[in-house]
Coordinates of C-alpha atoms and ligand atoms in Angstrom, one line a residue:
X1 CA -3.3 -3.9 6.0
X2 CA -4.0 -5.7 9.3
X3 CA -5.2 -9.3 9.9
X4 CA -8.6 -9.7 11.5
X5 CA -10.4 -12.9 12.7
X6 CA -13.6 -13.4 14.6
X7 CA -15.3 -16.6 15.8
X8 CA -18.6 -17.7 17.3
X9 CA -19.0 -21.5 17.7
X10 CA -18.4 -24.5 19.8
X11 CA -14.6 -24.7 19.9
X12 CA -12.2 -23.0 22.3
X13 CA -12.0 -19.6 20.6
X14 CA -8.6 -18.4 21.7
X15 CA -6.4 -21.1 20.1
X16 CA -8.6 -21.0 17.0
X17 CA -8.2 -17.2 16.7
X18 CA -4.4 -17.3 17.2
X19 CA -4.1 -20.0 14.6
X20 CA -6.2 -17.9 12.2
X21 CA -3.9 -14.9 12.9
X22 CA -0.9 -17.0 12.0
X23 CA -2.5 -17.7 8.6
X24 CA -2.9 -14.0 8.2
X25 CA 0.6 -13.0 9.1
X26 CA 1.5 -12.3 5.4
X27 CA -0.7 -9.2 6.0
X28 CA 2.0 -7.9 8.2
X29 CA 2.2 -7.5 11.9
X30 CA 4.0 -5.4 14.4
X31 CA 1.8 -6.4 17.3
X32 CA -1.2 -8.7 17.9
X33 CA -4.0 -9.4 20.4
X34 CA -7.1 -11.4 21.2
X35 CA -10.3 -10.7 23.1
X36 CA -13.0 -12.9 24.5
X37 CA -15.7 -12.9 27.2
X38 CA -15.4 -15.5 29.9
X39 CA -17.1 -15.8 33.3
X40 CA -18.7 -12.4 32.8
X41 CA -15.4 -10.7 32.1
X42 CA -14.2 -9.2 28.8
X43 CA -10.5 -10.1 28.5
X44 CA -8.1 -8.4 26.1
X45 CA -4.6 -9.9 25.8
X46 CA -2.0 -8.2 23.5
X47 CA 1.7 -8.3 22.8
X48 CA 4.1 -6.1 20.8
X49 CA 6.1 -7.7 18.0
X50 CA 5.5 -11.0 16.2
X51 CA 2.6 -13.3 16.8
X52 CA 4.9 -15.6 18.8
X53 CA 5.1 -12.9 21.5
X54 CA 1.4 -13.1 22.0
X55 CA 1.5 -16.9 22.0
X56 CA 4.1 -16.9 24.7
X57 CA 2.0 -14.5 26.8
X58 CA -1.1 -16.7 26.4
X59 CA 0.8 -19.8 27.2
X60 CA 1.5 -18.4 30.7
X61 CA -2.2 -17.8 31.3
X62 CA -5.0 -20.1 32.4
X63 CA -6.9 -22.2 29.8
X64 CA -9.6 -20.3 28.0
X65 CA -13.0 -21.9 27.6
X66 CA -14.7 -19.1 25.8
X67 CA -16.2 -20.3 22.5
X68 CA -16.4 -16.9 20.9
X69 CA -13.6 -14.3 20.4
X70 CA -11.6 -12.2 18.0
X71 CA -8.0 -11.4 17.1
X72 CA -6.0 -8.9 15.3
X73 CA -2.5 -8.5 13.9
X74 CA -1.6 -4.9 13.4
X75 CA 0.1 -3.2 10.5
X76 CA 0.5 0.3 12.1
X77 CA -0.9 3.3 10.4
X78 CA -1.6 5.5 13.5
X79 CA 0.6 5.2 16.5
X80 CA 3.9 3.4 16.8
X81 CA 3.8 -0.4 17.1
X82 CA 3.8 -0.8 20.9
X83 CA 1.5 -2.9 23.1
X84 CA -0.8 0.1 24.1
X85 CA -1.5 0.7 20.4
X86 CA -2.1 -3.0 19.7
X87 CA -5.7 -4.2 19.0
X88 CA -8.2 -5.1 20.4
X89 CA -9.0 -1.8 22.0
X90 CA -11.6 -1.4 24.8
X91 CA -13.8 1.6 25.4
X92 CA -13.1 3.5 28.6
X93 CA -15.8 1.5 30.4
X94 CA -14.2 -1.7 29.5
X95 CA -17.5 -3.2 28.3
X96 CA -16.8 -3.1 24.6
X97 CA -13.8 -4.2 22.5
X98 CA -13.0 -3.5 18.9
X99 CA -10.5 -4.7 16.2
X100 CA -10.1 -2.4 13.2
X101 CA -8.3 -2.4 9.8
X102 CA -8.2 0.9 8.0
X103 CA -8.0 4.6 8.8
X104 CA -10.7 6.8 10.5
X105 CA -9.8 10.1 8.8
X106 CA -11.7 12.4 11.3
X107 CA -10.5 10.6 14.4
X108 CA -8.8 13.7 15.9
X109 CA -12.0 15.7 15.8
X110 CA -14.0 12.8 17.3
X111 CA -11.3 12.3 20.0
X112 CA -11.5 16.0 21.0
X113 CA -15.3 15.7 21.3
X114 CA -15.1 12.6 23.4
X115 CA -12.3 14.0 25.6
X116 CA -14.4 17.0 26.3
X117 CA -17.1 14.6 27.5
X118 CA -14.6 13.1 30.0
X119 CA -13.4 10.1 27.9
X120 CA -9.8 9.1 28.6
X121 CA -7.6 7.5 26.0
X122 CA -4.8 5.0 26.6
X123 CA -3.5 4.8 23.0
X124 CA -2.6 6.9 20.0
X125 CA -5.0 5.0 17.7
X126 CA -8.0 6.0 15.7
X127 CA -9.5 2.6 16.6
X128 CA -9.8 3.4 20.3
X129 CA -11.6 6.6 19.3
X130 CA -14.1 4.6 17.3
X131 CA -14.9 2.1 20.1
X132 CA -15.4 5.0 22.6
X133 CA -17.7 6.7 20.1
X134 CA -19.7 3.5 19.9
X135 CA -19.9 3.4 23.7
X136 CA -21.0 7.0 23.7
X137 CA -23.8 6.2 21.2
X138 CA -24.7 3.2 23.3
X139 CA -26.0 5.6 26.0
X140 CA -28.6 6.9 23.5
X141 CA -29.7 3.5 22.2
X142 CA -30.7 1.9 25.5
X143 CA -27.9 -0.6 25.3
X144 CA -28.7 -1.7 21.7
X145 CA -25.2 -2.4 20.4
X146 CA -26.1 -2.7 16.7
X147 CA -27.9 0.7 16.8
X148 CA -25.0 2.3 18.6
X149 CA -22.6 0.9 16.1
X150 CA -24.7 2.2 13.2
X151 CA -24.9 5.7 14.8
X152 CA -21.2 5.8 15.4
X153 CA -20.4 4.8 11.9
X154 CA -22.6 7.6 10.6
X155 CA -20.0 10.0 12.1
X156 CA -16.8 8.1 11.1
X157 CA -15.1 9.1 7.8
X158 CA -12.5 6.9 6.1
X159 CA -11.8 3.2 5.5
X160 CA -12.5 0.5 8.1
X161 CA -13.2 -3.2 8.6
X162 CA -14.2 -3.7 12.2
X163 CA -15.3 -6.4 14.6
X164 CA -17.0 -5.5 17.9
X165 CA -17.8 -7.5 21.0
X166 CA -19.6 -6.6 24.2
X167 CA -19.3 -8.2 27.7
X168 CA -23.2 -8.0 27.8
X169 CA -23.5 -10.3 24.8
X170 CA -20.8 -12.9 25.1
X171 CA -21.8 -15.1 22.2
X172 CA -22.3 -12.3 19.6
X173 CA -20.0 -10.4 17.3
X174 CA -20.9 -7.4 15.1
X175 CA -18.8 -6.5 12.1
X176 CA -18.9 -4.0 9.2
X177 CA -16.7 -2.7 6.4
X178 CA -16.0 0.3 4.2
X179 CA -13.1 0.1 1.7
X180 CA -11.3 -2.5 3.8
X181 CA -11.7 -6.2 3.3
X182 CA -14.0 -8.4 5.5
X183 CA -15.5 -11.8 4.7
X184 CA -17.7 -14.1 6.7
X185 CA -17.2 -17.9 6.9
X186 CA -20.3 -20.0 7.4
X187 CA -19.8 -23.3 9.3
X188 CA -22.0 -25.9 11.1
X189 CA -22.7 -24.6 14.6
X190 CA -20.0 -22.0 14.1
X191 CA -19.4 -18.9 12.1
X192 CA -16.3 -16.9 11.3
X193 CA -15.1 -13.4 10.2
X194 CA -11.9 -12.6 8.5
X195 CA -10.0 -9.9 6.6
X196 CA -9.1 -12.7 4.3
X197 CA -10.4 -16.2 3.6
X198 CA -7.2 -18.0 4.8
X199 CA -8.2 -17.0 8.4
X200 CA -10.8 -19.7 8.5
X201 CA -10.4 -21.8 5.4
X202 CA -9.5 -25.0 7.3
X203 CA -12.9 -24.9 8.9
X204 CA -15.2 -23.9 6.1
X205 CA -15.2 -23.2 2.4
X206 CA -18.6 -21.5 2.5
X207 CA -18.2 -17.7 2.5
X208 CA -20.3 -14.6 2.4
X209 CA -18.5 -11.6 0.9
X210 CA -19.6 -8.4 2.7
X211 CA -20.0 -5.2 0.7
X212 CA -19.1 -1.7 1.8
X213 CA -21.8 -0.4 4.2
X214 CA -23.0 -3.8 5.3
X215 CA -23.2 -4.8 8.9
X216 CA -23.3 -8.4 10.2
X217 CA -24.5 -9.8 13.5
X218 CA -22.9 -13.2 14.1
X219 CA -23.6 -15.9 16.7
X220 CA -22.6 -19.6 16.7
X221 CA -26.0 -20.6 15.1
X222 CA -26.9 -17.5 13.1
X223 CA -25.7 -14.7 10.9
X224 CA -27.7 -11.7 9.7
X225 CA -26.6 -8.9 7.4
X226 CA -28.0 -5.4 7.5
X227 CA -27.4 -2.0 5.9
X228 CA -25.1 -0.2 8.4
X229 CA -26.9 3.1 8.0
X230 CA -30.6 2.1 8.1
X231 CA -30.2 -1.4 9.6
X232 CA -32.5 -2.7 6.9
X233 CA -31.9 -6.5 6.4
X234 CA -29.8 -7.4 3.3
X235 CA -30.1 -10.7 1.6
X236 CA -26.8 -12.4 0.9
X237 CA -25.7 -15.6 -0.9
X238 CA -23.2 -18.1 0.3
X239 CA -20.3 -18.8 -2.1
X240 CA -18.1 -22.0 -2.2
X241 CA -14.3 -21.4 -2.2
X242 CA -12.2 -24.0 -3.9
X243 CA -8.8 -22.3 -3.4
X244 CA -6.1 -24.0 -1.3
X245 CA -4.6 -22.0 1.6
X246 CA -1.6 -20.8 -0.5
X247 CA -3.9 -19.5 -3.2
X248 CA -6.1 -17.9 -0.7
X249 CA -3.2 -15.9 0.8
X250 CA -2.6 -14.5 -2.6
X251 CA -6.3 -13.6 -3.0
X252 CA -6.5 -16.1 -5.8
X253 CA -3.6 -14.5 -7.7
X254 CA -0.8 -16.8 -8.8
X255 CA 1.9 -14.7 -7.2
X256 CA 2.1 -12.0 -4.5
X257 CA 3.7 -9.8 -7.1
X258 CA 0.6 -10.0 -9.4
X259 CA -1.7 -9.4 -6.4
X260 CA 0.3 -6.4 -5.3
X261 CA 0.3 -5.0 -8.9
X262 CA -3.5 -5.2 -8.9
X263 CA -3.6 -3.6 -5.4
X264 CA -2.3 -0.4 -6.8
X265 CA -5.7 1.3 -7.2
X266 CA -6.3 0.7 -3.5
X267 CA -2.8 1.9 -2.7
X268 CA -3.4 5.2 -4.3
X269 CA -6.6 5.6 -2.4
X270 CA -4.9 4.6 0.9
X271 CA -2.0 6.9 0.4
X272 CA -4.5 9.8 0.0
X273 CA -6.5 8.8 3.0
X274 CA -6.6 11.7 5.6
X275 CA -4.3 13.8 3.4
X276 CA -6.8 15.7 1.2
X277 CA -9.0 18.4 2.6
X278 CA -12.4 17.4 1.3
X279 CA -13.6 21.0 1.2
X280 CA -10.8 22.5 -0.7
X281 CA -9.0 19.5 -2.4
X282 CA -5.8 20.8 -0.9
X283 CA -3.1 18.5 0.4
X284 CA -2.5 18.4 4.2
X285 CA 0.6 16.7 5.6
X286 CA 0.5 17.7 9.3
X287 CA 3.5 15.5 10.0
X288 CA 5.6 18.1 8.0
X289 CA 4.0 21.3 9.1
X290 CA 6.8 22.0 11.6
X291 CA 9.5 21.7 8.9
X292 CA 10.1 24.8 6.8
X293 CA 9.9 24.2 3.1
X294 CA 13.4 23.0 2.1
X295 CA 15.6 25.4 0.1
X296 CA 17.3 22.3 -1.3
X297 CA 16.3 18.6 -1.2
X298 CA 18.7 15.7 -1.2
X299 CA 16.8 12.5 -2.0
X300 CA 18.7 9.3 -0.9
X301 CA 17.5 5.8 -1.8
X302 CA 18.3 2.5 -3.5
X303 CA 16.8 0.5 -6.3
X304 CA 13.2 1.0 -7.0
X305 CA 13.0 3.7 -4.3
X306 CA 15.8 5.5 -6.1
X307 CA 13.8 5.5 -9.3
X308 CA 10.8 6.9 -7.4
X309 CA 13.0 9.6 -6.0
X310 CA 14.3 10.5 -9.5
X311 CA 10.7 10.8 -10.7
X312 CA 10.0 13.0 -7.7
X313 CA 12.8 15.4 -8.8
X314 CA 11.0 16.3 -12.0
X315 CA 7.8 17.2 -10.0
X316 CA 9.5 19.0 -7.1
X317 CA 11.6 21.2 -9.4
X318 CA 8.7 21.9 -11.9
X319 CA 5.9 22.5 -9.5
X320 CA 7.5 23.4 -6.1
X321 CA 10.6 25.1 -7.6
X322 CA 12.8 23.2 -5.1
X323 CA 16.3 22.3 -6.3
X324 CA 16.6 18.5 -5.9
X325 CA 19.6 16.2 -6.0
X326 CA 18.8 12.4 -6.1
X327 CA 21.5 10.2 -4.7
X328 CA 22.1 6.4 -4.9
X329 CA 22.6 5.8 -1.2
X330 CA 25.6 3.6 -1.5
X331 CA 27.4 6.3 -3.5
X332 CA 26.2 9.2 -1.3
X333 CA 27.5 7.7 1.9
X334 CA 31.1 7.5 0.6
X335 CA 31.2 10.5 -1.6
X336 CA 32.0 13.3 0.9
X337 CA 28.9 15.3 -0.4
X338 CA 28.8 19.0 0.0
X339 CA 25.7 19.5 2.2
X340 CA 24.5 23.0 3.0
X341 CA 22.6 23.5 6.3
X342 CA 19.7 24.9 4.3
X343 CA 19.2 21.5 2.8
X344 CA 16.9 18.7 3.8
X345 CA 17.4 15.0 3.2
X346 CA 14.4 12.8 2.0
X347 CA 15.2 9.1 2.5
X348 CA 12.9 6.8 0.6
X349 CA 12.7 3.2 1.6
X350 CA 9.8 0.7 1.5
X351 CA 11.3 -1.6 4.1
X352 CA 12.8 1.2 6.2
X353 CA 15.8 -1.2 6.8
X354 CA 18.1 -0.7 3.8
X355 CA 21.6 -0.3 5.2
X356 CA 22.9 2.0 2.6
X357 CA 20.0 4.4 2.9
X358 CA 20.3 4.3 6.7
X359 CA 24.0 5.2 6.4
X360 CA 23.0 8.1 4.1
X361 CA 20.7 9.3 6.8
X362 CA 23.4 9.1 9.5
X363 CA 25.8 11.1 7.3
X364 CA 23.2 13.8 6.7
X365 CA 22.4 14.0 10.4
X366 CA 26.1 14.3 11.3
X367 CA 26.1 17.3 9.0
X368 CA 23.1 18.9 10.8
X369 CA 20.5 18.4 8.1
X370 CA 17.0 17.4 9.0
X371 CA 15.8 14.1 7.6
X372 CA 12.4 13.0 6.3
X373 CA 11.8 9.3 6.0
X374 CA 9.3 8.2 3.3
X375 CA 8.7 4.7 4.4
X376 CA 6.1 2.0 4.1
X377 CA 6.8 0.0 7.3
X378 CA 5.7 1.9 10.4
X379 CA 8.3 2.0 13.2
X380 CA 11.1 0.7 10.9
X381 CA 14.7 1.6 11.6
X382 CA 14.7 4.4 9.0
X383 CA 11.4 5.7 10.2
X384 CA 12.7 5.8 13.8
X385 CA 16.0 7.4 12.7
X386 CA 14.3 10.2 10.7
X387 CA 13.3 13.5 12.2
X388 CA 10.0 13.5 10.2
X389 CA 8.2 10.5 8.7
X390 CA 5.8 10.3 5.8
X391 CA 4.3 6.9 5.6
X392 CA 3.3 5.6 2.1
X393 CA 0.5 3.4 3.6
X394 CA 0.8 0.7 0.9
X395 CA 0.4 -2.2 3.3
X396 CA 2.8 -5.1 3.5
X397 CA 4.6 -5.8 0.3
X398 CA 5.5 -9.5 0.2
X399 CA 7.0 -10.0 -3.3
X400 CA 10.7 -9.2 -3.4
X401 CA 10.2 -7.1 -6.6
X402 CA 8.7 -3.9 -5.4
X403 CA 5.6 -2.8 -7.2
X404 CA 2.8 -1.3 -5.2
X405 CA 5.3 0.3 -2.8
X406 CA 6.7 2.4 -5.7
X407 CA 3.1 3.4 -6.7
X408 CA 2.6 4.6 -3.1
X409 CA 6.0 6.4 -3.2
X410 CA 5.0 8.2 -6.4
X411 CA 1.7 9.2 -4.8
X412 CA 3.4 10.4 -1.7
X413 CA 5.9 12.4 -3.7
X414 CA 3.1 14.0 -5.7
X415 CA 1.4 15.0 -2.4
X416 CA 4.6 16.3 -1.1
X417 CA 5.1 18.4 -4.3
X418 CA 1.7 19.9 -4.0
X419 CA 2.0 20.5 -0.3
X420 CA 5.3 22.3 -0.6
X421 CA 4.2 24.1 -3.8
X422 CA 1.2 25.6 -2.0
X423 CA 3.3 26.5 1.1
X424 CA 5.9 28.1 -1.1
X425 CA 3.3 29.8 -3.3
X426 CA 4.6 28.3 -6.5
X427 CA 1.3 26.5 -7.1
X428 CA -2.2 28.1 -7.1
X429 CA -5.0 26.6 -5.1
X430 CA -6.8 25.7 -8.4
X431 CA -3.8 24.0 -10.0
X432 CA -3.3 21.9 -6.9
X433 CA -7.0 21.1 -6.6
X434 CA -7.1 20.1 -10.3
X435 CA -4.2 17.6 -10.0
X436 CA -5.7 16.3 -6.7
X437 CA -9.1 15.8 -8.3
X438 CA -7.7 13.9 -11.2
X439 CA -5.5 11.8 -8.9
X440 CA -8.6 10.8 -7.0
X441 CA -10.1 9.5 -10.3
X442 CA -7.1 7.4 -11.1
X443 CA -7.8 4.4 -8.9
X444 CA -11.0 3.6 -10.9
X445 CA -9.3 4.3 -14.3
X446 CA -6.5 2.0 -13.3
X447 CA -8.9 -0.7 -11.9
X448 CA -10.6 -0.7 -15.3
X449 CA -7.4 -0.8 -17.3
X450 CA -5.4 -3.5 -15.4
X451 CA -7.0 -6.6 -17.0
X452 CA -6.3 -5.4 -20.5
X453 CA -2.9 -4.2 -19.5
X454 CA -2.2 -7.7 -18.3
X455 CA -3.4 -9.3 -21.5
X456 CA -1.2 -7.0 -23.6
X457 CA 1.8 -7.8 -21.3
X458 CA 1.3 -11.5 -21.7
X459 CA 1.0 -11.2 -25.5
X460 CA 4.3 -9.2 -25.7
X461 CA 6.0 -11.6 -23.2
X462 CA 5.2 -14.5 -25.5
X463 CA 6.5 -12.6 -28.5
X464 CA 9.8 -11.6 -26.8
X465 CA 10.4 -14.7 -24.8
X466 CA 13.6 -15.5 -26.7
X467 CA 15.0 -12.0 -26.3
X468 CA 18.3 -11.7 -24.4
X469 CA 18.5 -7.9 -24.0
X470 CA 16.2 -4.9 -24.0
X471 CA 16.7 -1.1 -24.1
X472 CA 14.1 0.9 -22.1
X473 CA 13.8 4.6 -23.2
X474 CA 12.0 7.5 -21.6
X475 CA 12.3 11.3 -21.4
X476 CA 11.6 13.6 -18.5
X477 CA 9.7 11.9 -15.7
X478 CA 9.4 8.9 -17.9
X479 CA 13.2 8.4 -17.7
X480 CA 13.1 7.1 -14.1
X481 CA 10.2 4.9 -15.2
X482 CA 12.3 3.5 -18.0
X483 CA 15.0 2.7 -15.4
X484 CA 12.4 1.0 -13.3
X485 CA 11.0 -1.0 -16.2
X486 CA 14.5 -2.3 -16.9
X487 CA 15.1 -3.2 -13.3
X488 CA 11.9 -5.1 -13.0
X489 CA 12.6 -7.1 -16.1
X490 CA 16.2 -7.9 -15.0
X491 CA 15.4 -8.8 -11.4
X492 CA 12.6 -11.3 -12.0
X493 CA 13.1 -12.7 -15.6
X494 CA 16.9 -12.5 -15.5
X495 CA 16.9 -10.9 -19.0
X496 CA 19.4 -8.1 -19.4
X497 CA 17.8 -4.7 -19.8
X498 CA 19.1 -1.1 -19.7
X499 CA 17.0 2.0 -18.9
X500 CA 18.2 5.1 -20.7
X501 CA 17.3 8.7 -21.2
X502 CA 15.9 8.6 -24.7
X503 CA 18.0 11.6 -25.7
X504 CA 21.2 9.8 -24.6
X505 CA 20.7 6.9 -27.0
X506 CA 22.6 8.6 -29.8
X507 CA 25.5 9.0 -27.5
X508 CA 26.4 5.3 -27.5
X509 CA 23.6 2.7 -27.0
X510 CA 22.3 3.2 -30.5
X511 CA 25.3 1.1 -31.6
X512 CA 23.6 -1.9 -30.0
X513 CA 20.4 -1.6 -32.0
X514 CA 19.7 -4.4 -34.4
X515 CA 16.8 -6.8 -35.1
X516 CA 17.7 -8.9 -32.0
X517 CA 17.9 -5.9 -29.6
X518 CA 14.4 -4.6 -29.1
X519 CA 13.5 -1.2 -27.6
X520 CA 10.7 -0.6 -25.0
X521 CA 9.8 3.1 -25.2
X522 CA 7.6 5.4 -23.2
X523 CA 6.1 7.7 -25.8
X524 CA 3.0 9.4 -24.3
X525 CA 1.0 12.4 -25.2
X526 CA 3.3 14.9 -23.4
X527 CA 5.8 17.6 -24.2
X528 CA 8.5 15.0 -24.8
X529 CA 6.6 13.1 -27.5
X530 CA 8.1 14.7 -30.6
X531 CA 11.6 14.1 -29.4
X532 CA 10.9 10.5 -28.3
X533 CA 9.3 9.9 -31.7
X534 CA 12.5 11.0 -33.5
X535 CA 14.5 8.8 -31.2
X536 CA 12.3 5.8 -32.3
X537 CA 12.7 6.7 -35.9
X538 CA 16.5 6.3 -35.4
X539 CA 15.9 2.9 -33.8
X540 CA 13.8 1.8 -36.7
X541 CA 16.4 3.0 -39.2
X542 CA 18.6 0.3 -37.7
X543 CA 15.9 -2.3 -37.9
X544 CA 15.3 -2.2 -34.2
X545 CA 11.9 -3.7 -33.0
X546 CA 9.9 -1.4 -30.8
X547 CA 7.3 -1.7 -28.1
X548 CA 5.9 1.8 -27.2
X549 CA 3.6 2.6 -24.3
X550 CA 1.6 5.4 -25.9
X551 CA -1.8 7.1 -26.1
X552 CA -4.6 6.8 -28.6
X553 CA -4.4 9.0 -31.7
X554 CA -0.7 9.8 -31.6
X555 CA 1.2 9.8 -34.9
X556 CA 3.5 6.9 -33.9
X557 CA 4.2 3.9 -36.1
X558 CA 5.9 1.0 -34.3
X559 CA 5.5 -2.7 -34.4
X560 CA 4.0 -3.0 -30.9
X561 CA 2.0 0.1 -29.8
X562 CA 0.7 -0.4 -26.3
X563 CA -2.2 2.0 -25.6
X564 CA -2.6 3.5 -22.2
X565 CA -5.5 5.7 -20.9
X566 CA -4.6 9.4 -21.0
X567 CA -3.7 11.2 -17.7
X568 CA -2.4 14.7 -17.1
X569 CA 1.4 15.2 -16.8
X570 CA 2.8 13.4 -13.8
X571 CA -0.4 11.4 -13.3
X572 CA 0.4 9.3 -16.4
X573 CA 3.1 7.5 -14.2
X574 CA 0.3 5.7 -12.3
X575 CA -0.7 4.0 -15.6
X576 CA 2.8 3.6 -17.1
X577 CA 4.3 1.9 -14.0
X578 CA 1.8 -1.0 -13.8
X579 CA 2.3 -1.7 -17.5
X580 CA 6.0 -1.9 -17.1
X581 CA 5.6 -4.2 -14.0
X582 CA 3.1 -6.5 -15.8
X583 CA 5.5 -6.8 -18.8
X584 CA 8.3 -8.0 -16.4
X585 CA 5.8 -10.2 -14.5
X586 CA 4.4 -12.0 -17.5
X587 CA 7.8 -12.5 -19.1
X588 CA 9.2 -14.0 -15.8
X589 CA 6.1 -16.2 -15.3
X590 CA 6.1 -17.3 -19.0
X591 CA 9.8 -18.2 -18.6
X592 CA 8.9 -20.2 -15.4
X593 CA 11.0 -18.0 -13.1
X594 CA 10.5 -17.8 -9.3
X595 CA 8.6 -14.5 -9.5
X596 CA 8.1 -13.8 -5.8
X597 CA 11.6 -14.9 -4.7
X598 CA 14.0 -14.2 -7.6
X599 CA 17.4 -15.7 -7.3
X600 CA 20.1 -13.8 -5.3
X601 CA 17.6 -11.1 -4.1
X602 CA 16.2 -10.3 -0.7
X603 CA 13.2 -8.2 0.2
X604 CA 15.2 -5.8 2.3
X605 CA 19.0 -5.3 1.8
X606 CA 20.3 -4.9 5.3
X607 CA 23.9 -5.5 4.3
X608 CA 26.3 -3.1 2.7
Ligands
LIG701 C1 13.0 -3.5 -6.1 O1 12.2 -4.3 -6.9 C2 14.1 -4.2 -5.4 N1 13.6 -5.3 -4.7 C3 15.1 -3.3 -4.7 O2 15.7 -2.5 -5.7 C4 14.6 -2.4 -3.6 O3 13.8 -1.4 -4.2 C5 15.8 -1.7 -2.9 O4 16.5 -2.7 -2.3 C6 15.4 -0.6 -1.9 O5 14.6 -1.2 -0.9 P1 13.8 -0.2 0.1 O6 12.9 0.6 -0.7 O7 13.2 -1.2 1.1 O8 14.9 0.6 0.8

């Protein structure tokens, strides 16, 4: 999730672009850059690290008079976050520059084709491949940039929002998008492009929302929209935005947490990008091809990431027949664990900076075990310390309470299960393709379900607002989700909650059940349902009130049935998880808590 801004107008472009990038820094950055055309030269200035590094670099340079330009803050997906991978990227002739948010899935094949034609690359990014492909197409369009862009896009597969500039057209920008956000700001004698409205909100509230497959040509005095494939003109309307800057950063949502919960359909799509063979629906994880399938897997993590790892255990053992141990990192590192050299450690960490998890990795490496890092932040400490890295590609997660990151971790663990299951021969090609195909339908199902899930969550939050303690129950892979539901409620609403294996309730917690101690159960249409149902009968026998996440048509009679769309086996988690998150969110919001920055918590726990 990178930050993009473009400007054509009457003001000095460079300071305006940098200011716009600062308003987009919540989209994450590990490097940043600007480009502009001045005195017949196309300049690209980039810096690794925070935006301030770029500002310091620019401050040492001469004043910039260019009145059009573009800028980018990078959230790395391809290539480590160093300056040569920062955007903008120039083509090998130096006459074009591009900024890009997204993933070009077939960039390796395109890179090989261009290399064979003598193109030389200076970075590891897919974006540099795209700008060189455009340059190559330019040769066949007689220098018509828009036609060359259209041709190149016809060969690119994946998700992208791009802005392109040419030294031969100093006052013009071209931009287009597929599955990555891009919006145009319409001013007086000036026009803007941004990956988000905050980029230019101080200058104009008049915006044009671009749709997938639309291409815009922008100058200070004009904007025209075309179909990217046919270049037929497209009529667009200008909308008036009434958000303040804060609301705009949250995309109109009240909190980052709510925005990130609603980003989960996109997160599933992004986690799959480049990892599914379109011809066979098989999973490909080239970053792990050099590692033999583990004989034993030790998953090490904390908090929500630990719950994701525990969920992964159920899948990896069931489908890939790999023995798995899941460890709380702060226990693992002090426990003197018996680690056989045939084992592999999988460290799961959204931030990639959690001290306990890092210590677990160091312990494993000291015992000679290879380590895979499943991280969200590219180039994070845990990613760098690991021997192999699988990125969850969820984009920056701002809210302290982890939501979309867990969704991406579950998706990545499912991909890992299928990938190893196929390599080990424990899964047939058809069974793998079947799960992949259904996983690919989930984003739309979830997109359609989220508004009603939120309404149900709010209704339940109002009903239970006086409750002081909750029991969350689940069996099988729903047990880790019960743990996560309890954690979410605890950490943002400050209501005590316990997640428990439903079968364990009779071994103690049932003593707590009474009319003031409600139970939140996960009772879906799966092999565990009969047993969960009997657990809930025991709860009701003690006058315990029950909320149950369940499916249509099941023989379940509780006070608050909460219906979810059906999904096969492990895929149900992608619908259960957001419901649990929304319940905690609506409860905390209804109680007036600081949802995005709960008391006593930090986004990444870099202390022991
Ligand atoms: C989750 O909502 C919490 N913020 C916390 O438990 C978090 O999951 C844990 O600290 C691990 O963080 P990591 O994934 O960045 O390693």
